[in-house]
PDB file of C-alpha atoms and ligand atoms in Angstrom:
ATOM      1  CA  MET A  45     -16.212 -14.928  25.072  1.00  0.00           C
ATOM      2  CA  ILE A  46     -17.622 -14.563  21.751  1.00  0.00           C
ATOM      3  CA  ASP A  47     -20.327 -17.407  20.460  1.00  0.00           C
ATOM      4  CA  ALA A  48     -18.423 -18.898  17.910  1.00  0.00           C
ATOM      5  CA  ASN A  49     -20.950 -21.217  16.758  1.00  0.00           C
ATOM      6  CA  PRO A  50     -23.444 -19.828  14.731  1.00  0.00           C
ATOM      7  CA  ALA A  51     -25.084 -21.496  11.072  1.00  0.00           C
ATOM      8  CA  ARG A  52     -21.815 -22.401  10.381  1.00  0.00           C
ATOM      9  CA  PRO A  53     -20.922 -24.741   6.781  1.00  0.00           C
ATOM     10  CA  PRO A  54     -21.285 -28.591   6.966  1.00  0.00           C
ATOM     11  CA  SER A  55     -18.080 -30.639   8.261  1.00  0.00           C
ATOM     12  CA  PRO A  56     -16.431 -28.180  10.133  1.00  0.00           C
ATOM     13  CA  SER A  57     -12.665 -28.628  10.031  1.00  0.00           C
ATOM     14  CA  ARG A  58     -11.169 -30.153  13.414  1.00  0.00           C
ATOM     15  CA  ASP A  59      -7.544 -29.394  13.265  1.00  0.00           C
ATOM     16  CA  PRO A  60      -7.714 -25.978  14.730  1.00  0.00           C
ATOM     17  CA  GLY A  61      -4.876 -24.458  11.885  1.00  0.00           C
ATOM     18  CA  LYS A  62      -7.184 -25.405   8.920  1.00  0.00           C
ATOM     19  CA  LEU A  63     -10.448 -24.042   7.821  1.00  0.00           C
ATOM     20  CA  SER A  64     -13.430 -26.163   5.670  1.00  0.00           C
ATOM     21  CA  PRO A  65     -14.146 -25.828   3.044  1.00  0.00           C
ATOM     22  CA  GLY A  66     -17.485 -23.540   3.446  1.00  0.00           C
ATOM     23  CA  SER A  67     -15.124 -21.455   5.939  1.00  0.00           C
ATOM     24  CA  TYR A  68     -12.917 -20.362   3.579  1.00  0.00           C
ATOM     25  CA  ALA A  69     -15.272 -19.270   0.498  1.00  0.00           C
ATOM     26  CA  LEU A  70     -16.798 -17.143   3.630  1.00  0.00           C
ATOM     27  CA  LEU A  71     -13.370 -15.439   4.535  1.00  0.00           C
ATOM     28  CA  GLN A  72     -12.540 -15.249   0.314  1.00  0.00           C
ATOM     29  CA  ARG A  73     -16.269 -13.091   0.085  1.00  0.00           C
ATOM     30  CA  PHE A  74     -15.479 -11.336   3.174  1.00  0.00           C
ATOM     31  CA  ILE A  75     -11.950 -10.525   2.239  1.00  0.00           C
ATOM     32  CA  ARG A  76     -12.669  -9.424  -1.282  1.00  0.00           C
ATOM     33  CA  THR A  77     -15.363  -7.033   0.195  1.00  0.00           C
ATOM     34  CA  GLU A  78     -13.443  -5.410   2.864  1.00  0.00           C
ATOM     35  CA  SER A  79     -10.240  -4.798   0.826  1.00  0.00           C
ATOM     36  CA  GLY A  80     -10.885  -5.848  -2.959  1.00  0.00           C
ATOM     37  CA  ILE A  81      -8.115  -8.583  -2.715  1.00  0.00           C
ATOM     38  CA  VAL A  82      -8.961 -11.365  -4.337  1.00  0.00           C
ATOM     39  CA  LEU A  83      -8.035 -15.193  -2.823  1.00  0.00           C
ATOM     40  CA  ASP A  84      -7.607 -17.875  -5.771  1.00  0.00           C
ATOM     41  CA  HIS A  85      -8.796 -21.429  -4.574  1.00  0.00           C
ATOM     42  CA  ASP A  86      -4.978 -22.454  -4.289  1.00  0.00           C
ATOM     43  CA  LYS A  87      -4.092 -19.463  -1.373  1.00  0.00           C
ATOM     44  CA  GLN A  88      -5.947 -21.521   1.339  1.00  0.00           C
ATOM     45  CA  TYR A  89      -2.926 -22.572   2.826  1.00  0.00           C
ATOM     46  CA  MET A  90      -1.147 -19.036   2.630  1.00  0.00           C
ATOM     47  CA  LEU A  91      -4.528 -17.535   4.371  1.00  0.00           C
ATOM     48  CA  GLU A  92      -4.446 -20.287   6.835  1.00  0.00           C
ATOM     49  CA  SER A  93      -0.886 -19.530   7.743  1.00  0.00           C
ATOM     50  CA  ARG A  94      -1.557 -15.723   8.356  1.00  0.00           C
ATOM     51  CA  LEU A  95      -4.546 -16.238  10.452  1.00  0.00           C
ATOM     52  CA  MET A  96      -2.443 -18.551  12.664  1.00  0.00           C
ATOM     53  CA  THR A  97      -0.565 -15.175  13.989  1.00  0.00           C
ATOM     54  CA  VAL A  98      -3.974 -13.447  14.268  1.00  0.00           C
ATOM     55  CA  LEU A  99      -5.263 -16.529  16.322  1.00  0.00           C
ATOM     56  CA  ALA A 100      -1.890 -16.456  18.611  1.00  0.00           C
ATOM     57  CA  SER A 101      -2.402 -12.792  19.171  1.00  0.00           C
ATOM     58  CA  PRO A 102      -3.719 -11.614  22.380  1.00  0.00           C
ATOM     59  CA  VAL A 103      -6.722  -9.847  21.023  1.00  0.00           C
ATOM     60  CA  ALA A 104      -7.806 -13.679  20.119  1.00  0.00           C
ATOM     61  CA  LYS A 105      -6.617 -15.145  23.033  1.00  0.00           C
ATOM     62  CA  SER A 106      -8.709 -12.347  25.234  1.00  0.00           C
ATOM     63  CA  PHE A 107     -12.081 -13.663  23.066  1.00  0.00           C
ATOM     64  CA  GLY A 108     -11.387 -17.297  23.866  1.00  0.00           C
ATOM     65  CA  ILE A 109     -10.806 -17.540  20.081  1.00  0.00           C
ATOM     66  CA  GLN A 110      -8.365 -21.291  19.909  1.00  0.00           C
ATOM     67  CA  THR A 111      -9.419 -22.269  16.037  1.00  0.00           C
ATOM     68  CA  LEU A 112      -9.026 -20.501  12.415  1.00  0.00           C
ATOM     69  CA  GLU A 113     -12.551 -22.099  12.075  1.00  0.00           C
ATOM     70  CA  SER A 114     -13.701 -19.752  14.834  1.00  0.00           C
ATOM     71  CA  LEU A 115     -11.862 -16.890  14.151  1.00  0.00           C
ATOM     72  CA  GLY A 116     -13.422 -17.127  10.794  1.00  0.00           C
ATOM     73  CA  ASP A 117     -16.841 -17.438  12.401  1.00  0.00           C
ATOM     74  CA  VAL A 118     -16.612 -14.358  14.225  1.00  0.00           C
ATOM     75  CA  VAL A 119     -14.488 -12.205  11.314  1.00  0.00           C
ATOM     76  CA  VAL A 120     -16.982 -12.345   8.562  1.00  0.00           C
ATOM     77  CA  ARG A 121     -19.449 -10.901  11.473  1.00  0.00           C
ATOM     78  CA  ARG A 122     -17.464  -7.895  11.459  1.00  0.00           C
ATOM     79  CA  ALA A 123     -16.610  -7.981  14.949  1.00  0.00           C
ATOM     80  CA  PRO A 124     -14.850  -7.439  17.153  1.00  0.00           C
ATOM     81  CA  VAL A 125     -13.524  -4.873  15.376  1.00  0.00           C
ATOM     82  CA  GLU A 126     -10.004  -5.347  16.595  1.00  0.00           C
ATOM     83  CA  LEU A 127      -9.918  -8.969  14.888  1.00  0.00           C
ATOM     84  CA  VAL A 128     -11.342  -7.958  11.803  1.00  0.00           C
ATOM     85  CA  LYS A 129      -8.473  -5.065  11.673  1.00  0.00           C
ATOM     86  CA  GLN A 130      -5.604  -7.587  12.231  1.00  0.00           C
ATOM     87  CA  VAL A 131      -7.266 -10.080   9.831  1.00  0.00           C
ATOM     88  CA  LEU A 132      -7.198  -7.412   7.157  1.00  0.00           C
ATOM     89  CA  ASP A 133      -3.360  -6.709   8.180  1.00  0.00           C
ATOM     90  CA  ALA A 134      -2.838 -10.357   8.235  1.00  0.00           C
ATOM     91  CA  VAL A 135      -3.861 -10.755   4.317  1.00  0.00           C
ATOM     92  CA  THR A 136      -2.414  -7.863   2.664  1.00  0.00           C
ATOM     93  CA  THR A 137       1.157  -8.166   1.389  1.00  0.00           C
ATOM     94  CA  ASN A 138       3.044  -5.425   2.558  1.00  0.00           C
ATOM     95  CA  GLU A 139       6.483  -6.147   0.691  1.00  0.00           C
ATOM     96  CA  THR A 140       8.222  -2.935  -0.177  1.00  0.00           C
ATOM     97  CA  PHE A 141      11.748  -1.498   0.125  1.00  0.00           C
ATOM     98  CA  PHE A 142      13.446   1.893  -0.485  1.00  0.00           C
ATOM     99  CA  PHE A 143      13.618   2.841  -4.301  1.00  0.00           C
ATOM    100  CA  ARG A 144      12.078  -0.438  -5.219  1.00  0.00           C
ATOM    101  CA  ASP A 145      12.630  -0.337  -9.028  1.00  0.00           C
ATOM    102  CA  ALA A 146      15.805   1.748  -9.800  1.00  0.00           C
ATOM    103  CA  PRO A 147      14.855   2.780 -13.409  1.00  0.00           C
ATOM    104  CA  MET A 148      11.824   4.358 -12.293  1.00  0.00           C
ATOM    105  CA  PHE A 149      13.227   6.130  -9.450  1.00  0.00           C
ATOM    106  CA  GLU A 150      15.972   7.226 -12.013  1.00  0.00           C
ATOM    107  CA  ALA A 151      13.565   8.580 -14.179  1.00  0.00           C
ATOM    108  CA  LEU A 152      12.286  10.576 -11.361  1.00  0.00           C
ATOM    109  CA  ARG A 153      15.093  11.979 -10.188  1.00  0.00           C
ATOM    110  CA  THR A 154      16.850  13.141 -13.796  1.00  0.00           C
ATOM    111  CA  GLN A 155      13.785  14.343 -15.455  1.00  0.00           C
ATOM    112  CA  LEU A 156      10.224  14.002 -13.689  1.00  0.00           C
ATOM    113  CA  LEU A 157      10.856  15.671 -10.709  1.00  0.00           C
ATOM    114  CA  PRO A 158      13.103  18.703 -11.532  1.00  0.00           C
ATOM    115  CA  GLY A 159      10.915  19.605 -14.243  1.00  0.00           C
ATOM    116  CA  MET A 160       7.678  19.428 -12.172  1.00  0.00           C
ATOM    117  CA  LEU A 161       9.316  21.592  -9.317  1.00  0.00           C
ATOM    118  CA  LYS A 162      10.523  23.990 -12.203  1.00  0.00           C
ATOM    119  CA  ARG A 163       7.447  23.907 -13.477  1.00  0.00           C
ATOM    120  CA  LEU A 164       5.750  24.912 -10.122  1.00  0.00           C
ATOM    121  CA  HIS A 165       8.629  27.456  -9.531  1.00  0.00           C
ATOM    122  CA  ARG A 166       7.349  27.407  -5.550  1.00  0.00           C
ATOM    123  CA  SER A 167       3.617  29.059  -6.806  1.00  0.00           C
ATOM    124  CA  ARG A 168       2.521  25.970  -4.983  1.00  0.00           C
ATOM    125  CA  LYS A 169       3.392  22.402  -3.006  1.00  0.00           C
ATOM    126  CA  LEU A 170       4.386  19.821  -5.330  1.00  0.00           C
ATOM    127  CA  ARG A 171       2.107  17.006  -4.543  1.00  0.00           C
ATOM    128  CA  ILE A 172       2.822  13.268  -4.461  1.00  0.00           C
ATOM    129  CA  TRP A 173       0.784  10.455  -3.475  1.00  0.00           C
ATOM    130  CA  SER A 174       1.937   7.271  -2.476  1.00  0.00           C
ATOM    131  CA  ALA A 175      -1.172   5.389  -2.967  1.00  0.00           C
ATOM    132  CA  ALA A 176      -0.410   1.733  -1.448  1.00  0.00           C
ATOM    133  CA  ALA A 177       2.552   2.953   1.295  1.00  0.00           C
ATOM    134  CA  SER A 178       3.039  -0.108   3.054  1.00  0.00           C
ATOM    135  CA  SER A 179       5.421   0.666   5.606  1.00  0.00           C
ATOM    136  CA  GLY A 180       6.647   3.863   3.925  1.00  0.00           C
ATOM    137  CA  GLN A 181       9.640   3.388   2.507  1.00  0.00           C
ATOM    138  CA  GLU A 182       8.177   4.515  -1.068  1.00  0.00           C
ATOM    139  CA  ALA A 183       6.941   7.875  -0.014  1.00  0.00           C
ATOM    140  CA  TYR A 184      10.308   8.786   2.129  1.00  0.00           C
ATOM    141  CA  SER A 185      12.335   7.868  -1.069  1.00  0.00           C
ATOM    142  CA  LEU A 186      10.375  10.185  -2.837  1.00  0.00           C
ATOM    143  CA  ALA A 187      11.054  13.038   0.101  1.00  0.00           C
ATOM    144  CA  MET A 188      15.046  12.168   0.300  1.00  0.00           C
ATOM    145  CA  LEU A 189      14.838  12.779  -3.612  1.00  0.00           C
ATOM    146  CA  LEU A 190      13.559  15.923  -3.551  1.00  0.00           C
ATOM    147  CA  ARG A 191      15.537  16.583  -0.666  1.00  0.00           C
ATOM    148  CA  ASP A 192      18.564  15.924  -2.805  1.00  0.00           C
ATOM    149  CA  LEU A 193      16.974  18.589  -5.494  1.00  0.00           C
ATOM    150  CA  GLY A 194      17.229  21.405  -2.774  1.00  0.00           C
ATOM    151  CA  SER A 195      13.522  20.848  -1.986  1.00  0.00           C
ATOM    152  CA  GLY A 196      11.375  20.794   1.503  1.00  0.00           C
ATOM    153  CA  ALA A 197       8.228  20.892   3.487  1.00  0.00           C
ATOM    154  CA  THR A 198       7.834  24.057   2.460  1.00  0.00           C
ATOM    155  CA  ASP A 199       7.180  23.330  -1.235  1.00  0.00           C
ATOM    156  CA  ALA A 200       6.427  19.416  -1.574  1.00  0.00           C
ATOM    157  CA  GLU A 201       4.378  17.070   0.345  1.00  0.00           C
ATOM    158  CA  ILE A 202       3.503  13.617   0.179  1.00  0.00           C
ATOM    159  CA  LEU A 203       0.715  11.536   1.547  1.00  0.00           C
ATOM    160  CA  GLY A 204       1.333   7.960   1.917  1.00  0.00           C
ATOM    161  CA  THR A 205      -2.009   5.862   2.519  1.00  0.00           C
ATOM    162  CA  ASP A 206      -3.048   2.225   2.918  1.00  0.00           C
ATOM    163  CA  LEU A 207      -5.617  -0.031   3.980  1.00  0.00           C
ATOM    164  CA  SER A 208      -3.237  -1.916   6.726  1.00  0.00           C
ATOM    165  CA  THR A 209      -3.355  -0.085  10.259  1.00  0.00           C
ATOM    166  CA  GLN A 210      -0.429  -1.903  10.977  1.00  0.00           C
ATOM    167  CA  VAL A 211       2.016  -0.795   8.739  1.00  0.00           C
ATOM    168  CA  LEU A 212       0.815   2.515   8.341  1.00  0.00           C
ATOM    169  CA  ASP A 213       2.019   2.857  12.247  1.00  0.00           C
ATOM    170  CA  ARG A 214       5.508   1.671  11.198  1.00  0.00           C
ATOM    171  CA  ALA A 215       5.180   4.281   8.234  1.00  0.00           C
ATOM    172  CA  ARG A 216       4.448   6.977  10.700  1.00  0.00           C
ATOM    173  CA  GLU A 217       7.294   5.980  12.791  1.00  0.00           C
ATOM    174  CA  GLY A 218       9.808   5.874  10.015  1.00  0.00           C
ATOM    175  CA  ARG A 219      11.985   3.644  11.786  1.00  0.00           C
ATOM    176  CA  TYR A 220      13.808   0.790   9.853  1.00  0.00           C
ATOM    177  CA  ALA A 221      15.836  -2.342  10.885  1.00  0.00           C
ATOM    178  CA  GLN A 222      19.011  -2.627   9.508  1.00  0.00           C
ATOM    179  CA  SER A 223      17.974  -5.433   7.331  1.00  0.00           C
ATOM    180  CA  GLU A 224      15.550  -2.907   5.669  1.00  0.00           C
ATOM    181  CA  VAL A 225      17.716  -0.012   5.042  1.00  0.00           C
ATOM    182  CA  SER A 226      20.143  -2.548   3.722  1.00  0.00           C
ATOM    183  CA  ARG A 227      17.498  -3.012   0.877  1.00  0.00           C
ATOM    184  CA  GLY A 228      17.483  -0.571  -1.741  1.00  0.00           C
ATOM    185  CA  LEU A 229      19.017   2.620  -0.133  1.00  0.00           C
ATOM    186  CA  PRO A 230      21.879   4.144  -0.967  1.00  0.00           C
ATOM    187  CA  ASP A 231      24.538   4.271   1.573  1.00  0.00           C
ATOM    188  CA  ALA A 232      25.011   8.362   1.049  1.00  0.00           C
ATOM    189  CA  PHE A 233      21.443   8.726   1.609  1.00  0.00           C
ATOM    190  CA  LEU A 234      21.383   6.301   4.967  1.00  0.00           C
ATOM    191  CA  ARG A 235      24.600   8.490   6.366  1.00  0.00           C
ATOM    192  CA  LYS A 236      22.397  11.689   5.259  1.00  0.00           C
ATOM    193  CA  TYR A 237      18.705  11.396   5.841  1.00  0.00           C
ATOM    194  CA  PHE A 238      18.689   8.760   8.926  1.00  0.00           C
ATOM    195  CA  VAL A 239      19.845   8.780  12.658  1.00  0.00           C
ATOM    196  CA  SER A 240      21.085   6.010  14.098  1.00  0.00           C
ATOM    197  CA  SER A 241      18.839   4.594  17.358  1.00  0.00           C
ATOM    198  CA  GLY A 242      19.832   1.771  19.029  1.00  0.00           C
ATOM    199  CA  LYS A 243      19.566  -1.406  16.541  1.00  0.00           C
ATOM    200  CA  ALA A 244      17.437   0.603  14.005  1.00  0.00           C
ATOM    201  CA  TRP A 245      17.534   3.543  11.679  1.00  0.00           C
ATOM    202  CA  GLN A 246      15.219   6.485  12.568  1.00  0.00           C
ATOM    203  CA  VAL A 247      14.260   8.741   9.520  1.00  0.00           C
ATOM    204  CA  CYS A 248      16.008  12.121  10.307  1.00  0.00           C
ATOM    205  CA  ASP A 249      12.922  15.234  10.820  1.00  0.00           C
ATOM    206  CA  GLU A 250      13.352  17.182   7.531  1.00  0.00           C
ATOM    207  CA  VAL A 251      12.535  14.146   5.594  1.00  0.00           C
ATOM    208  CA  ARG A 252       9.646  13.123   7.896  1.00  0.00           C
ATOM    209  CA  SER A 253       8.597  16.630   7.834  1.00  0.00           C
ATOM    210  CA  MET A 254       7.404  16.169   4.017  1.00  0.00           C
ATOM    211  CA  VAL A 255       5.638  13.092   4.053  1.00  0.00           C
ATOM    212  CA  ARG A 256       2.134  12.392   6.175  1.00  0.00           C
ATOM    213  CA  PHE A 257       0.254   9.071   6.249  1.00  0.00           C
ATOM    214  CA  GLU A 258      -3.619   8.255   6.040  1.00  0.00           C
ATOM    215  CA  HIS A 259      -5.477   5.065   6.496  1.00  0.00           C
ATOM    216  CA  LEU A 260      -7.287   4.593   3.111  1.00  0.00           C
ATOM    217  CA  ASP A 261      -9.063   2.078   1.093  1.00  0.00           C
ATOM    218  CA  LEU A 262      -8.150   2.718  -2.665  1.00  0.00           C
ATOM    219  CA  ARG A 263     -11.798   1.598  -3.735  1.00  0.00           C
ATOM    220  CA  ARG A 264     -13.540   4.203  -1.278  1.00  0.00           C
ATOM    221  CA  ASN A 265     -14.320   8.000  -2.239  1.00  0.00           C
ATOM    222  CA  ILE A 266     -10.258   8.710  -3.192  1.00  0.00           C
ATOM    223  CA  GLY A 267     -11.583  12.088  -4.783  1.00  0.00           C
ATOM    224  CA  LYS A 268     -11.610  13.752  -1.433  1.00  0.00           C
ATOM    225  CA  LEU A 269      -7.825  13.824  -1.323  1.00  0.00           C
ATOM    226  CA  GLY A 270      -7.641  16.398  -3.996  1.00  0.00           C
ATOM    227  CA  SER A 271      -5.442  16.478  -6.970  1.00  0.00           C
ATOM    228  CA  PHE A 272      -1.578  15.305  -7.186  1.00  0.00           C
ATOM    229  CA  ASP A 273       1.476  15.844  -9.407  1.00  0.00           C
ATOM    230  CA  LEU A 274       2.472  12.515  -9.070  1.00  0.00           C
ATOM    231  CA  VAL A 275       0.740   9.113  -8.169  1.00  0.00           C
ATOM    232  CA  LEU A 276       2.650   6.255  -7.296  1.00  0.00           C
ATOM    233  CA  CYS A 277       0.085   3.322  -7.643  1.00  0.00           C
ATOM    234  CA  ARG A 278       2.362   0.251  -7.336  1.00  0.00           C
ATOM    235  CA  ASN A 279       2.191  -3.199  -6.940  1.00  0.00           C
ATOM    236  CA  VAL A 280      -1.223  -2.946  -5.397  1.00  0.00           C
ATOM    237  CA  LEU A 281      -3.770  -3.777  -8.238  1.00  0.00           C
ATOM    238  CA  ILE A 282      -2.210  -7.166  -9.022  1.00  0.00           C
ATOM    239  CA  TYR A 283      -4.234  -8.002  -5.814  1.00  0.00           C
ATOM    240  CA  PHE A 284      -7.513  -7.105  -7.381  1.00  0.00           C
ATOM    241  CA  ASP A 285      -9.838  -7.986  -9.987  1.00  0.00           C
ATOM    242  CA  THR A 286     -10.488  -6.522 -12.991  1.00  0.00           C
ATOM    243  CA  GLU A 287     -13.266  -4.279 -12.282  1.00  0.00           C
ATOM    244  CA  THR A 288     -12.142  -3.197  -9.136  1.00  0.00           C
ATOM    245  CA  LYS A 289      -8.319  -2.212 -11.302  1.00  0.00           C
ATOM    246  CA  LYS A 290     -11.079  -0.412 -13.601  1.00  0.00           C
ATOM    247  CA  GLN A 291     -12.719   1.543 -10.403  1.00  0.00           C
ATOM    248  CA  VAL A 292      -9.314   2.798  -9.130  1.00  0.00           C
ATOM    249  CA  ILE A 293      -7.652   4.040 -12.322  1.00  0.00           C
ATOM    250  CA  SER A 294     -10.899   5.662 -13.258  1.00  0.00           C
ATOM    251  CA  ALA A 295     -10.988   7.265  -9.862  1.00  0.00           C
ATOM    252  CA  ILE A 296      -7.644   8.098 -10.144  1.00  0.00           C
ATOM    253  CA  ARG A 297      -7.399   9.991 -13.144  1.00  0.00           C
ATOM    254  CA  PRO A 298      -9.130  13.278 -12.609  1.00  0.00           C
ATOM    255  CA  MET A 299      -7.057  13.578  -9.472  1.00  0.00           C
ATOM    256  CA  LEU A 300      -3.970  13.885 -11.573  1.00  0.00           C
ATOM    257  CA  SER A 301      -3.308  17.463 -11.921  1.00  0.00           C
ATOM    258  CA  SER A 302      -2.312  19.273 -15.256  1.00  0.00           C
ATOM    259  CA  GLY A 303       0.707  17.576 -16.259  1.00  0.00           C
ATOM    260  CA  GLY A 304       0.143  14.806 -13.849  1.00  0.00           C
ATOM    261  CA  ILE A 305       1.538  11.508 -13.963  1.00  0.00           C
ATOM    262  CA  LEU A 306       0.762   7.865 -12.466  1.00  0.00           C
ATOM    263  CA  THR A 307       3.018   5.128 -12.174  1.00  0.00           C
ATOM    264  CA  LEU A 308       1.834   1.692 -11.489  1.00  0.00           C
ATOM    265  CA  GLY A 309       4.449  -1.687 -10.364  1.00  0.00           C
ATOM    266  CA  CYS A 310       6.201  -3.376 -13.253  1.00  0.00           C
ATOM    267  CA  ALA A 311       3.829  -6.174 -13.576  1.00  0.00           C
ATOM    268  CA  GLU A 312       1.110  -4.220 -13.831  1.00  0.00           C
ATOM    269  CA  THR A 313      -0.487  -2.284 -16.670  1.00  0.00           C
ATOM    270  CA  ILE A 314      -2.891   0.116 -17.554  1.00  0.00           C
ATOM    271  CA  ILE A 315      -3.795  -1.623 -21.041  1.00  0.00           C
ATOM    272  CA  ASN A 316      -7.274  -2.859 -20.963  1.00  0.00           C
ATOM    273  CA  LEU A 317      -8.203  -1.273 -17.834  1.00  0.00           C
ATOM    274  CA  HIS A 318      -8.424   2.771 -19.004  1.00  0.00           C
ATOM    275  CA  ASP A 319      -8.056   4.011 -22.446  1.00  0.00           C
ATOM    276  CA  GLY A 320      -7.603   7.610 -21.336  1.00  0.00           C
ATOM    277  CA  PHE A 321      -4.039   7.623 -20.798  1.00  0.00           C
ATOM    278  CA  ARG A 322      -0.777   7.958 -22.373  1.00  0.00           C
ATOM    279  CA  ARG A 323       1.874   5.815 -22.271  1.00  0.00           C
ATOM    280  CA  GLU A 324       5.394   7.516 -21.669  1.00  0.00           C
ATOM    281  CA  GLN A 325       8.637   5.632 -21.860  1.00  0.00           C
ATOM    282  CA  ILE A 326      11.855   6.852 -19.997  1.00  0.00           C
ATOM    283  CA  GLY A 327      14.585   4.430 -20.238  1.00  0.00           C
ATOM    284  CA  SER A 328      12.988   1.428 -19.127  1.00  0.00           C
ATOM    285  CA  ALA A 329      10.503   3.011 -16.537  1.00  0.00           C
ATOM    286  CA  THR A 330       6.738   3.645 -17.954  1.00  0.00           C
ATOM    287  CA  PHE A 331       4.883   6.549 -16.579  1.00  0.00           C
ATOM    288  CA  TYR A 332       1.289   7.459 -17.654  1.00  0.00           C
ATOM    289  CA  THR A 333      -0.725  10.815 -18.423  1.00  0.00           C
ATOM    290  CA  PRO A 334      -4.180  11.563 -18.894  1.00  0.00           C
ATOM    291  CA  SER A 335      -5.041  12.228 -22.689  1.00  0.00           C
ATOM    292  CA  GLY A 336      -7.523  13.749 -24.672  1.00  0.00           C
ATOM    293  CA  SER A 337     -10.783  14.251 -22.959  1.00  0.00           C
ATOM    294  CA  VAL A 338     -12.147  11.179 -22.837  1.00  0.00           C
ATOM    295  CA  PRO A 339     -14.170  10.774 -19.567  1.00  0.00           C
ATOM    296  CA  ALA A 340     -12.727   9.925 -16.507  1.00  0.00           C
TER     297      ALA A 340
HETATM  298  C1  LIG B 126       3.144  -4.541  -1.321  1.00  0.00           C
HETATM  299  S1  LIG B 126       2.742  -3.422  -1.115  1.00  0.00           S
HETATM  300  C2  LIG B 126       3.338  -2.172  -2.426  1.00  0.00           C
HETATM  301  C3  LIG B 126       3.943  -1.071  -1.264  1.00  0.00           C
HETATM  302  C4  LIG B 126       4.663  -0.056  -2.521  1.00  0.00           C
HETATM  303  N1  LIG B 126       3.915   0.027  -2.832  1.00  0.00           N
HETATM  304  C5  LIG B 126       5.671  -0.927  -3.584  1.00  0.00           C
HETATM  305  O1  LIG B 126       5.744  -1.176  -4.285  1.00  0.00           O
HETATM  306  O2  LIG B 126       6.325  -1.274  -2.477  1.00  0.00           O
HETATM  307  C6  LIG B 126       0.889  -3.575  -0.981  1.00  0.00           C
HETATM  308  C7  LIG B 126       0.143  -2.875  -0.248  1.00  0.00           C
HETATM  309  O3  LIG B 126      -1.556  -2.474  -0.568  1.00  0.00           O
HETATM  310  C8  LIG B 126      -2.208  -2.126   0.399  1.00  0.00           C
HETATM  311  N2  LIG B 126      -3.500  -2.334  -0.032  1.00  0.00           N
HETATM  312  C9  LIG B 126      -3.679  -3.753  -0.279  1.00  0.00           C
HETATM  313  N3  LIG B 126      -5.580  -3.456  -0.815  1.00  0.00           N
HETATM  314  C10 LIG B 126      -5.313  -2.391  -0.528  1.00  0.00           C
HETATM  315  C11 LIG B 126      -6.661  -1.281  -0.350  1.00  0.00           C
HETATM  316  N4  LIG B 126      -7.991  -1.696  -1.326  1.00  0.00           N
HETATM  317  N5  LIG B 126      -6.641   0.172  -0.196  1.00  0.00           N
HETATM  318  C12 LIG B 126      -5.524   0.678   0.164  1.00  0.00           C
HETATM  319  N6  LIG B 126      -4.334  -0.194   0.320  1.00  0.00           N
HETATM  320  C13 LIG B 126      -4.230  -1.478  -0.020  1.00  0.00           C
HETATM  321  C14 LIG B 126      -1.658  -3.424   1.734  1.00  0.00           C
HETATM  322  O4  LIG B 126      -1.657  -2.956   2.681  1.00  0.00           O
HETATM  323  C15 LIG B 126       0.045  -3.385   1.098  1.00  0.00           C
HETATM  324  O5  LIG B 126       0.529  -2.571   2.291  1.00  0.00           O
END
């Protein structure tokens, strides 16, 4: 049993499902340090409801943790590791779906991917990075497009990374519920690239073999991944503060190969974050390419 009673903030909450203002402040700081995710003052209710799933987990029970206050107390001390992981999993927003942002995928399908494949002409593998991959739909969408363009694991590779180990397990499995394949995935792709498996759908091996997933915090040493022809850093910067956004974009820029392209989520922009990119518009989709010799 863990000592869940360190020096604690004044007036701890008595409701097991509530955090005192002091505990919420400590957790805000902890979550920001561990993930970059900024929780504003009005997010306490959201955090409490997400942490309730951790409180109900066998791990929390095995440590005798019965209140959010105790959970907060142990987690901000970074132990036990399993609970810290679960808390980080719980605070990340993992919303995603196949072919999210149709205009962007259309621009990739019709212009950008064919252009990249032609330019490389199998001289080396095309490298794509889904930088906040969540449960893998973005990475598999790209792999399906490439398969349709006649490409495969011998000439293209897609890396998906994420902070949440829970979503990465799901991504690696490549198994999706009916409700998930009903969101954004064209029927033709479902028939071609998935195998029915009980009540779910399994991504077929030829698509899976093009994709690999790794655990990665976008704020830490991402340059080790090498260079990429296409980086999708979508719907994750919105959770960071401006300094962290700048740090991530600056680290990505030198990772783009010559002619490399970056895409962000629809609600995200590079304006005021980095002036070393040129903005390209294809239909209603926006892409960024490194410009000039502005230092990264
Ligand atoms: C809303 S999802 C975006 C998924 C996908 N890119 C899309 O647009 O559909 C955001 C993802 O970012 C991940 N994330 C949050 N903070 C992160 C960090 N510091 N490093 C890496 N991934 C992070 C979350 O775990 C989550 O899966």
